[in-house]
mmCIF file of C-alpha atoms in Angstrom:
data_model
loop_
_atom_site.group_PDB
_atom_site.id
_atom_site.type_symbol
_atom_site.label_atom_id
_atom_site.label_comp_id
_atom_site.label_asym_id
_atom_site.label_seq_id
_atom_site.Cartn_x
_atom_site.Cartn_y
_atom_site.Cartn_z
ATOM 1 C CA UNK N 1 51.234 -63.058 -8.119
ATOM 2 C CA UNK N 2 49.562 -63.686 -11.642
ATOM 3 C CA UNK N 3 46.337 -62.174 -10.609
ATOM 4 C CA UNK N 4 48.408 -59.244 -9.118
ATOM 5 C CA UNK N 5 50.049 -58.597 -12.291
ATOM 6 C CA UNK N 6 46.197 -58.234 -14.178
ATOM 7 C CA UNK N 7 45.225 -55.557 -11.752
ATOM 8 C CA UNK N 8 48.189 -53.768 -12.102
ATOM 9 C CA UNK N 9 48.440 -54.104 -15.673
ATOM 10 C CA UNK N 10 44.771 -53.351 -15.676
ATOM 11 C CA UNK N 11 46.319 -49.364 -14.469
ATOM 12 C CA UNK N 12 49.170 -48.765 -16.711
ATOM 13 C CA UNK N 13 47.281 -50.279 -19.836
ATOM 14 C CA UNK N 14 44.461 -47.873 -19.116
ATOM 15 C CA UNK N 15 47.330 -44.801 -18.540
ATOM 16 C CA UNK N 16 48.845 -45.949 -21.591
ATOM 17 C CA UNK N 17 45.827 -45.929 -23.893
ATOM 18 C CA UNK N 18 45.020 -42.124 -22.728
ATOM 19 C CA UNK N 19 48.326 -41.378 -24.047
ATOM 20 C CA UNK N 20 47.579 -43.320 -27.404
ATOM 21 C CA UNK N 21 44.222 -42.164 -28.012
ATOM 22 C CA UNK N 22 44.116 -38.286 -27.246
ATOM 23 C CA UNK N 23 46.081 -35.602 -27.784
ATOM 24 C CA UNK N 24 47.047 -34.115 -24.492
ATOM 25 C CA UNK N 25 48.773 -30.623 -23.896
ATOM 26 C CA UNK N 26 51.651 -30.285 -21.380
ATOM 27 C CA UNK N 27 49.638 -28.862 -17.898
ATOM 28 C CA UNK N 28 47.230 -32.451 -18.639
ATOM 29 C CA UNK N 29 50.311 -34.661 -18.286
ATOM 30 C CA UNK N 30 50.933 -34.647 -14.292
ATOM 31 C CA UNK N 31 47.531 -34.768 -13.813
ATOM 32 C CA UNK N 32 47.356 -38.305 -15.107
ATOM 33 C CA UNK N 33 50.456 -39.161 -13.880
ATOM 34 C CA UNK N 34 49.256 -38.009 -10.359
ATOM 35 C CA UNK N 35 46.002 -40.207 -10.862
ATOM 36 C CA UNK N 36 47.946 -43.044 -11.672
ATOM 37 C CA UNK N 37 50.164 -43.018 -9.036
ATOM 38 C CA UNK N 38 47.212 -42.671 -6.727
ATOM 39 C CA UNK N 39 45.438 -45.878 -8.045
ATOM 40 C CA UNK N 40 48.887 -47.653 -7.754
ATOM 41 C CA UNK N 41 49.194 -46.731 -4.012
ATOM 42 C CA UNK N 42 45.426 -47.608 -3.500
ATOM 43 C CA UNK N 43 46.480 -51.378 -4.838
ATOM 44 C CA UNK N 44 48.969 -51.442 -2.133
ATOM 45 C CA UNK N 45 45.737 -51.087 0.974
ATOM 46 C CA UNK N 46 42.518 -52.345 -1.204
ATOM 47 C CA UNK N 47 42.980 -55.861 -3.126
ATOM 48 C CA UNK N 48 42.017 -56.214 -6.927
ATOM 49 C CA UNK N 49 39.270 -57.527 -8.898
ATOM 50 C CA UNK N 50 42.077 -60.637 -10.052
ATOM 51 C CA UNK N 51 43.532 -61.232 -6.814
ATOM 52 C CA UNK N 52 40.143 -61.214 -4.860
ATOM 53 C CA UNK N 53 38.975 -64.014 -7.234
ATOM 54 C CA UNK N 54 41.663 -65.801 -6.720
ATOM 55 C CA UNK N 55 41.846 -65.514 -3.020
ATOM 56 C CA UNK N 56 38.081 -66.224 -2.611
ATOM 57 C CA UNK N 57 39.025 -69.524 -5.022
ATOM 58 C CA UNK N 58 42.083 -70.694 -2.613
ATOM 59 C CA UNK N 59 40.795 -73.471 -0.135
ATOM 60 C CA UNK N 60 42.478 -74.054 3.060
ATOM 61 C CA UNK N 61 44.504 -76.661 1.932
ATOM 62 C CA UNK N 62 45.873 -74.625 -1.143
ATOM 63 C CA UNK N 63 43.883 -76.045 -3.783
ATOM 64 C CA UNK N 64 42.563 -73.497 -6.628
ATOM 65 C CA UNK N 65 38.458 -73.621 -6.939
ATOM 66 C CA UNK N 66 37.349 -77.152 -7.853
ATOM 67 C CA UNK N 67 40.471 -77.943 -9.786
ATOM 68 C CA UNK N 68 42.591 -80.865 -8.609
ATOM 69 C CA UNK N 69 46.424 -79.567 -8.628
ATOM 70 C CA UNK N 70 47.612 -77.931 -5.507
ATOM 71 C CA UNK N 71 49.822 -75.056 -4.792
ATOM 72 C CA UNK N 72 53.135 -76.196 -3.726
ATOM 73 C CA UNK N 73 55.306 -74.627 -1.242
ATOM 74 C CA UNK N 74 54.245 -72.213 1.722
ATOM 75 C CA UNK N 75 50.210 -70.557 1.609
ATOM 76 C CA UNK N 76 50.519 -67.592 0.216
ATOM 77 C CA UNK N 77 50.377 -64.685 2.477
ATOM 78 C CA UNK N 78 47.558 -62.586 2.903
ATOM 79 C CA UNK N 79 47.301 -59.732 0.398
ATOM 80 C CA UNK N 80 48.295 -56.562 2.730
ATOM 81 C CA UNK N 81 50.983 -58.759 4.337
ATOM 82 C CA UNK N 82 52.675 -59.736 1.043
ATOM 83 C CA UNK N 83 56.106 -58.333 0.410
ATOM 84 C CA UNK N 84 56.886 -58.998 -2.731
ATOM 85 C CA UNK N 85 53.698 -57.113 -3.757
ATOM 86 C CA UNK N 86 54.559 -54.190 -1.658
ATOM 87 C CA UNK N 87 57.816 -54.054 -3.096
ATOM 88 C CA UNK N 88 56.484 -54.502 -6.555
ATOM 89 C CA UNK N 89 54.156 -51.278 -6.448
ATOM 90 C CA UNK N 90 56.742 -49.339 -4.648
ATOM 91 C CA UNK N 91 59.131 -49.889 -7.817
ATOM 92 C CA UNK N 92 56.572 -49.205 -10.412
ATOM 93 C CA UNK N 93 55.694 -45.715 -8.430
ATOM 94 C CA UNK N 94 59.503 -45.036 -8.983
ATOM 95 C CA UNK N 95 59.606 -45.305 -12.350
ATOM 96 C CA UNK N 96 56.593 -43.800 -13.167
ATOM 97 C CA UNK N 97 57.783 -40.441 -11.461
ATOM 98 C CA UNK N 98 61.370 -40.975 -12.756
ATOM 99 C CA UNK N 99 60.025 -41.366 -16.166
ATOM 100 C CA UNK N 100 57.743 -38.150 -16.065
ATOM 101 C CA UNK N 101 60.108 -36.051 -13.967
ATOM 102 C CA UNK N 102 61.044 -33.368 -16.893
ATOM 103 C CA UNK N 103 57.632 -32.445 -16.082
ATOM 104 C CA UNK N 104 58.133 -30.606 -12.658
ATOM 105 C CA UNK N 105 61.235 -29.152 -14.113
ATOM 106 C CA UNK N 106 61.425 -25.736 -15.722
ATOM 107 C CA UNK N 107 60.537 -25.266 -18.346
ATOM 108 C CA UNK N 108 57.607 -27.550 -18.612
ATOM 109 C CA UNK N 109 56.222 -26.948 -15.005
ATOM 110 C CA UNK N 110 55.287 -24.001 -15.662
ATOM 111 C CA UNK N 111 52.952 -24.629 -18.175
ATOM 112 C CA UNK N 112 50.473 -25.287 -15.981
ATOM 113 C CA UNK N 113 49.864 -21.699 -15.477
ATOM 114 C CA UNK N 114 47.319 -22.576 -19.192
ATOM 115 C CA UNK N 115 45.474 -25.544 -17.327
ATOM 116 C CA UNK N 116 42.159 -23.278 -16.438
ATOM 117 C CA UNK N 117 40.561 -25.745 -14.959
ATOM 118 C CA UNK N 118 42.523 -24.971 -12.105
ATOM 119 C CA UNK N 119 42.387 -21.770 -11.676
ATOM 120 C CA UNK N 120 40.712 -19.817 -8.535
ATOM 121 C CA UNK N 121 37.187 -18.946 -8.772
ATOM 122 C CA UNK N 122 37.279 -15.505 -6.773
ATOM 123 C CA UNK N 123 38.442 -12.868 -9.456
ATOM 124 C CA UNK N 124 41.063 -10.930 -7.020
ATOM 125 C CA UNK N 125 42.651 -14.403 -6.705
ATOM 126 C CA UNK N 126 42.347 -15.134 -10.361
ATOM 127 C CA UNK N 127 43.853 -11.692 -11.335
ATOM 128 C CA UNK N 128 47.145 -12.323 -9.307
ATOM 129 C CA UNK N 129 47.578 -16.104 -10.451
ATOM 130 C CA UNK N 130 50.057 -17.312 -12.562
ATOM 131 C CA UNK N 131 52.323 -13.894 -12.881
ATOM 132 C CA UNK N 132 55.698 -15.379 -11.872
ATOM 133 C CA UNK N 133 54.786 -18.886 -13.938
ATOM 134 C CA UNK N 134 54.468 -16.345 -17.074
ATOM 135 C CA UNK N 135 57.105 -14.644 -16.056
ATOM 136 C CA UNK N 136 59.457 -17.903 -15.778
ATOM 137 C CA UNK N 137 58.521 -19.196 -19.295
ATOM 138 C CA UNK N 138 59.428 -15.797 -20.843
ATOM 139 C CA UNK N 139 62.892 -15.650 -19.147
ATOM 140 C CA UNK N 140 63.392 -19.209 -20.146
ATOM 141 C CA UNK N 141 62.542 -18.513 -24.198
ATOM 142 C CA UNK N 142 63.963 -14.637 -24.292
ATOM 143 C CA UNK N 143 66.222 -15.670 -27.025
ATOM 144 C CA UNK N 144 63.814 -16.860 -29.186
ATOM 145 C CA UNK N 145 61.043 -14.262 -28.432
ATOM 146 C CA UNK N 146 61.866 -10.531 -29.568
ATOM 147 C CA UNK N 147 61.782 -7.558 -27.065
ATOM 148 C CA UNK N 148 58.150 -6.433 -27.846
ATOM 149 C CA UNK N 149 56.929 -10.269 -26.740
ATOM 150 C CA UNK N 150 58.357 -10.153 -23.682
ATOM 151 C CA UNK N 151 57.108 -7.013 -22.364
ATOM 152 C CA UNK N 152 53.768 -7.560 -23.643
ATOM 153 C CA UNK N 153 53.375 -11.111 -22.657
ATOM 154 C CA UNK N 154 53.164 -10.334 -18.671
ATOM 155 C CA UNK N 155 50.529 -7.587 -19.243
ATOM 156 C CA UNK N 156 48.413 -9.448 -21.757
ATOM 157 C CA UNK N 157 48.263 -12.459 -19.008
ATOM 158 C CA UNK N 158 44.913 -11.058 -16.655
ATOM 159 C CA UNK N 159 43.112 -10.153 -20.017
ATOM 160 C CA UNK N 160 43.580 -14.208 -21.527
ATOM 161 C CA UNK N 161 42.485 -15.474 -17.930
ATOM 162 C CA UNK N 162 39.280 -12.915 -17.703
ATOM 163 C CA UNK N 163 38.070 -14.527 -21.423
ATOM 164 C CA UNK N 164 39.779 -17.946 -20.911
ATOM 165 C CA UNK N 165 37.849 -18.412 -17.328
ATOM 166 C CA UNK N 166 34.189 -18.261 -19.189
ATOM 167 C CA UNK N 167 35.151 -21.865 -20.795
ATOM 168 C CA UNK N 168 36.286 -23.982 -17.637
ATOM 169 C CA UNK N 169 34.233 -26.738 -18.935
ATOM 170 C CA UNK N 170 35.490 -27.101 -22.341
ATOM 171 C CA UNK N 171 38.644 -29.169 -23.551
ATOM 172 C CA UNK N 172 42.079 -27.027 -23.222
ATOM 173 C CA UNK N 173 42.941 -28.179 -26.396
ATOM 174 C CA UNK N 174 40.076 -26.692 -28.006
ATOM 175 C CA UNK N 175 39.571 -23.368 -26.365
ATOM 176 C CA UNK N 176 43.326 -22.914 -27.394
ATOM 177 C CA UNK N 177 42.761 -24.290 -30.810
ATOM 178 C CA UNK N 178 39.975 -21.680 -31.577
ATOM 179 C CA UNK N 179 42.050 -18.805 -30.111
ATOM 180 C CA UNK N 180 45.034 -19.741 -31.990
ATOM 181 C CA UNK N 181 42.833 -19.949 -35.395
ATOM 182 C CA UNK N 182 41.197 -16.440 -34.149
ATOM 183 C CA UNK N 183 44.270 -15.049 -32.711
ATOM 184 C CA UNK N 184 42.626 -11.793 -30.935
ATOM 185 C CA UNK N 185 44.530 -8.206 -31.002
ATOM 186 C CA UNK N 186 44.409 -8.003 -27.306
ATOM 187 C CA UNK N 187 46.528 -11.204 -26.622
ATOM 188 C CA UNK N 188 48.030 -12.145 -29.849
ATOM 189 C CA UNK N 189 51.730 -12.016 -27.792
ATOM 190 C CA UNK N 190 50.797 -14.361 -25.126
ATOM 191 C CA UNK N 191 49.466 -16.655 -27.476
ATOM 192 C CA UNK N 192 53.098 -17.428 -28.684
ATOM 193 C CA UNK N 193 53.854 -19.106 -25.337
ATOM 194 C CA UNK N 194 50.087 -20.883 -26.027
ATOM 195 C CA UNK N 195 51.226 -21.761 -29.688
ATOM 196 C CA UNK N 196 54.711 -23.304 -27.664
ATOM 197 C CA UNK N 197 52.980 -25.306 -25.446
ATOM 198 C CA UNK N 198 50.952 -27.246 -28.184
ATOM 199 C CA UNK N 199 53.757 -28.116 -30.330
ATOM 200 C CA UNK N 200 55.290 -29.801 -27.581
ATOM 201 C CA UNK N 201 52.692 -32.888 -27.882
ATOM 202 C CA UNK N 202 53.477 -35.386 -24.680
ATOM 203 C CA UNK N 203 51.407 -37.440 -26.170
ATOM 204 C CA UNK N 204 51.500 -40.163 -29.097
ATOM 205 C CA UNK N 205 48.032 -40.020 -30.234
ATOM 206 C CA UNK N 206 49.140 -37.785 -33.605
ATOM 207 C CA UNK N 207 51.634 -40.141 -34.339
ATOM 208 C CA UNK N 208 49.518 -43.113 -34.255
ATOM 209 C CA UNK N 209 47.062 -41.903 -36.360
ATOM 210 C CA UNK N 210 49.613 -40.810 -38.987
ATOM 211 C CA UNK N 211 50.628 -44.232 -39.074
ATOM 212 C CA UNK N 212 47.266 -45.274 -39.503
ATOM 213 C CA UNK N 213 46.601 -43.075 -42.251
ATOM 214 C CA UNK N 214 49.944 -44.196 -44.274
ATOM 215 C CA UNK N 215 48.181 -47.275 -44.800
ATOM 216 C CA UNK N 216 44.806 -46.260 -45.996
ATOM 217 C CA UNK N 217 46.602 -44.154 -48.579
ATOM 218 C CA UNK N 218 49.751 -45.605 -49.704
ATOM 219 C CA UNK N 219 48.632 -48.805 -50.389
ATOM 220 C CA UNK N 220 50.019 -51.521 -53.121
ATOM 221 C CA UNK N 221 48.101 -49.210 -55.998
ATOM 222 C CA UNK N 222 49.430 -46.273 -55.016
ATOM 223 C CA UNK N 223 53.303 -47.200 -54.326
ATOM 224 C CA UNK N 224 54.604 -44.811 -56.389
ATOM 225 C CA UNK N 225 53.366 -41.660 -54.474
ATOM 226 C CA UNK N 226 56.522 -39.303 -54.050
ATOM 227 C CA UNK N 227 56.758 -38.090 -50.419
ATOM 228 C CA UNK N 228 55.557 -34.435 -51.387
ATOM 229 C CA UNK N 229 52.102 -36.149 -52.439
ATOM 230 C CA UNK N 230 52.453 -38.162 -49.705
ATOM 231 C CA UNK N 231 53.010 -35.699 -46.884
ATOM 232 C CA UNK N 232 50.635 -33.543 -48.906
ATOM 233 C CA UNK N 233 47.264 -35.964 -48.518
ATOM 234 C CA UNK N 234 48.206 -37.698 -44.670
ATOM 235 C CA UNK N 235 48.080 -33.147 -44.008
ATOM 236 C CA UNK N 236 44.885 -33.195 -45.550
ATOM 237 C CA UNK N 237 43.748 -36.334 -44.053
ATOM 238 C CA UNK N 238 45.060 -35.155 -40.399
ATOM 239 C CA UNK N 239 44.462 -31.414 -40.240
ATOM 240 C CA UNK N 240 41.515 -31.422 -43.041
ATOM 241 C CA UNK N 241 38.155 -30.491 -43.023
ATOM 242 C CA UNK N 242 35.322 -32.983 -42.922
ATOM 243 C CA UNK N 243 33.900 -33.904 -45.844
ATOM 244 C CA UNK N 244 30.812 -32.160 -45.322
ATOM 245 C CA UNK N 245 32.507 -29.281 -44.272
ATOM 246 C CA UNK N 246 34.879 -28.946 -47.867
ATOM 247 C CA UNK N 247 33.682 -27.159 -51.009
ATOM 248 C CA UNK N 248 35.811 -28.758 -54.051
ATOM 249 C CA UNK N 249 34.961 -26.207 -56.247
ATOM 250 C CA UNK N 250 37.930 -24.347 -56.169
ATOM 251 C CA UNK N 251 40.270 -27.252 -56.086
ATOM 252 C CA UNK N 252 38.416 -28.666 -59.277
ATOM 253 C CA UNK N 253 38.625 -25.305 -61.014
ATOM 254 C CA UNK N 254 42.044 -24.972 -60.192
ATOM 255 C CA UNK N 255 42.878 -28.243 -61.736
ATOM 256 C CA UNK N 256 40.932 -27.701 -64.688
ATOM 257 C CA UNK N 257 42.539 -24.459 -65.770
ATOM 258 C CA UNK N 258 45.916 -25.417 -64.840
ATOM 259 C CA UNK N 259 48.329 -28.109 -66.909
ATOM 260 C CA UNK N 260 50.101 -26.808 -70.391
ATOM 261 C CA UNK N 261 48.103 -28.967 -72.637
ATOM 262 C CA UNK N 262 44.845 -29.335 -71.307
ATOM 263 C CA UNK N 263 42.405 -31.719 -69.470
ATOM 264 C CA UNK N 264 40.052 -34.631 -70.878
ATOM 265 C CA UNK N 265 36.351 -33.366 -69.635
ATOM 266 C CA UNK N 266 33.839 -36.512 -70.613
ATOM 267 C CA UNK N 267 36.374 -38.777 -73.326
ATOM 268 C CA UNK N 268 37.189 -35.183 -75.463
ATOM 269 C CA UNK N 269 40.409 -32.570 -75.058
ATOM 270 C CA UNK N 270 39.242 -29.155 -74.313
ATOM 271 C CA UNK N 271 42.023 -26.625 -75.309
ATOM 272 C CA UNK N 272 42.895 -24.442 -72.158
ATOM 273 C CA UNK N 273 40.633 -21.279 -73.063
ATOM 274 C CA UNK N 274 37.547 -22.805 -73.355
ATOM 275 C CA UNK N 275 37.870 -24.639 -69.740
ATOM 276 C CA UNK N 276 36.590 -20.672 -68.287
ATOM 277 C CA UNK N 277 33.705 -20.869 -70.422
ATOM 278 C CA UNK N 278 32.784 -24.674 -69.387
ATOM 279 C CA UNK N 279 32.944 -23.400 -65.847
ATOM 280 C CA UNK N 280 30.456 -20.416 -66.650
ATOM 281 C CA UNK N 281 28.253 -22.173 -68.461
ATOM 282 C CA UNK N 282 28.037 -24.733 -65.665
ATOM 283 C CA UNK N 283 27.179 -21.597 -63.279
ATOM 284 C CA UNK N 284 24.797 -20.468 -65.642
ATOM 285 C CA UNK N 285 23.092 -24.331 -66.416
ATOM 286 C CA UNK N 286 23.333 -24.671 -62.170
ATOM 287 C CA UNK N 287 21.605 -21.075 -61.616
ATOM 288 C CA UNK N 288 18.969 -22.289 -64.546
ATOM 289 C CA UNK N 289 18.123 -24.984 -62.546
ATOM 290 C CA UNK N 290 18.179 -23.207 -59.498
ATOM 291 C CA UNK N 291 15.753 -21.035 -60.727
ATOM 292 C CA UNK N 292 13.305 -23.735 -62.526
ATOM 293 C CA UNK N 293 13.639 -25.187 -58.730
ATOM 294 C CA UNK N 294 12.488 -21.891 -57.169
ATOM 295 C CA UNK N 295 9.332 -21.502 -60.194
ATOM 296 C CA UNK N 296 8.334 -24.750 -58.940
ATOM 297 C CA UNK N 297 8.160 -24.323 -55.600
ATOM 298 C CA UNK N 298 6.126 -20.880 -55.966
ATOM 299 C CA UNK N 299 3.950 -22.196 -58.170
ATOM 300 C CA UNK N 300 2.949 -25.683 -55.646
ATOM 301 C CA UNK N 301 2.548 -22.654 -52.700
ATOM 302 C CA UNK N 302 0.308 -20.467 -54.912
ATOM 303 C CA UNK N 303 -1.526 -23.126 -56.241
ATOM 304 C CA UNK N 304 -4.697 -23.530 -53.807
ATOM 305 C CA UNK N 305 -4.751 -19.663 -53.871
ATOM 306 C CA UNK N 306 -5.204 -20.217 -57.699
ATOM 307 C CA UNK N 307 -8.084 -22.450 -57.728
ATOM 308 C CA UNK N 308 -9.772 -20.595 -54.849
ATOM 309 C CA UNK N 309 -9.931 -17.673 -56.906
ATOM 310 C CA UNK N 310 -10.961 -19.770 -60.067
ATOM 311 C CA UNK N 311 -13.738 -20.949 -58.218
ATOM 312 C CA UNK N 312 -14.963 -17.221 -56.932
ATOM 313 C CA UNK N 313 -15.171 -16.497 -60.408
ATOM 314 C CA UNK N 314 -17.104 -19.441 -61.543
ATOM 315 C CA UNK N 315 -19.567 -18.106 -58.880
ATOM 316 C CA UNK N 316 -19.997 -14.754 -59.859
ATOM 317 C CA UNK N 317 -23.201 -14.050 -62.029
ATOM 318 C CA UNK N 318 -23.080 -13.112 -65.363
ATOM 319 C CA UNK N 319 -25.113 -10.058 -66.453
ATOM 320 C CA UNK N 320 -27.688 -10.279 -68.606
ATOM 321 C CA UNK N 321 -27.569 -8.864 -72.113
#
């Protein structure tokens, strides 16, 4: 029963971990869910990697491999004719379904109207698909959506699934990211429901990093951060650009041009009107540069041309006086 329990745990640790590590919109959930269950009923027919060693280890009088204690009691039975494990997978089926069931209620089930990875292929099928789902959500959130929104979100439906389709392959959570961040004239009220459906995270992967990131910023040095600055950086940290991707210019020029008495620039106080001149005369030292950069560079690539023509001249006869 031991080994049992390793190939079973061996499933839900590996369900559990998808819900850890990614973020996961709503129409993703039953998916894995589905999978899950499906690899639980396979373990009922096909044995598992733990309990085919240790049935290939039991001898025929119940000792384990080459070790000397014995199994006491009756042989076990043989895996497909073993109750208890029947009974076992049949219970954790249960509750897996029980504990996802909000899922394949309203108004979650119809979410997965925005899965487009399902969606049909031929375009008359793919232009009637998903009307009443739409349809549903709307009725459900008519309070909270104004009159406009729900007559436009129905019609604005075929022209998200005819740009929508042309990414199948890509990540929901990105193609609805980047149309969120873009948020197009043609289905800006549809993407209200979209917005809805990703703020409703099934999944704990946000959460866990958060936590993460607490520690890497609060730490004993900085345990006096108020929880503005500390909501403040974990945003940054989460939702931030890369590093590569951020220009601090702006956030340094900010700083140095805000405070009522001043900032410290290399050991010395610089009075608040002179920090605009500091920063133009670092644009103007950084174009000099720039520039010396650039005279360089012409002068290496016109170089060869140079001395080629220095040597023409050198050849040229000189006329005679």
């Amino acid at each position: 029963m031991l080994h049992f329990m390793l190939d079973l745990m061996d499933i839900i640790t590996e369900t559990s971990k998808i819900f850890q590590r990614e973020k996961l919109t709503i129409p993703e959930v039953s998916d894995i869910i589905q999978e899950t269950t499906m690899k639980l009923m396979n373990l009922k027919q096909h044995i598992g990697k733990h309990s085919k060693e240790f049935y290939d280890n039991l001898t025929a009088s119940k000792q384990f491999g080459d070790q000397k204690p014995k199994l006491k009691g009756a042989a076990p039975a043989a895996y497909k004719e073993d109750n208890d494990i029947k009974k076992l997978l049949e219970n954790a089926i249960s509750y897996l379904q029980s504990r996802f069931e909000n899922f394949k209620e309203a108004p979650l089930v119809y979410f997965k109207i925005f899965n487009f990875k399902f969606w049909p292929r031929e375009q008359e099928q793919l232009a009637l698909f998903g009307g009443d789902d739409v349809q549903c959500i709307v009725d459900h959130y008519k309070e909270q959506l104004s009159g406009n929104e729900c007559n436009k979100i129905p019609q604005e439906l075929v022209a998200l699934k005819s740009y929508v389709a042309h990414f199948c392959g890509h990540p929901l959570l990105q193609v609805y990211g980047e149309l969120l961040r873009d948020r197009p004239v043609r289905f800006q009220n549809i993407l209200v429901l979209v917005d809805l459906m990703l703020t409703l995270s099934p999944s704990t992967a946000e959460c866990e990093r958060q936590f993460s990131s607490i520690k890497r910023i609060k730490t004993a040095l900085r345990n006096r951060l108020s929880n503005d600055s500390l909501q403040a950086l974990m945003r940054i940290n989460c939702d931030g650009p890369s590093d590569n991707d951020f220009d601090p210019e702006e956030a340094i020029n900010k700083w140095l041009t805000s405070g009522p008495e001043g900032r410290h620039i290399a050991g010395h106080k610089v009075p608040v009107p002179e920090f605009q001149f500091l920063i133009d005369l670092q644009h103007l030292l950084q174009l000099q540069l720039h520039l010396h950069s650039v005279s360089l560079k012409v002068k290496q690539y016109l170089q060869p041309f140079l001395m080629l023509k220095g040597r023409e001249k050198q050849k040229k006869p000189m006329l005679d006086l």
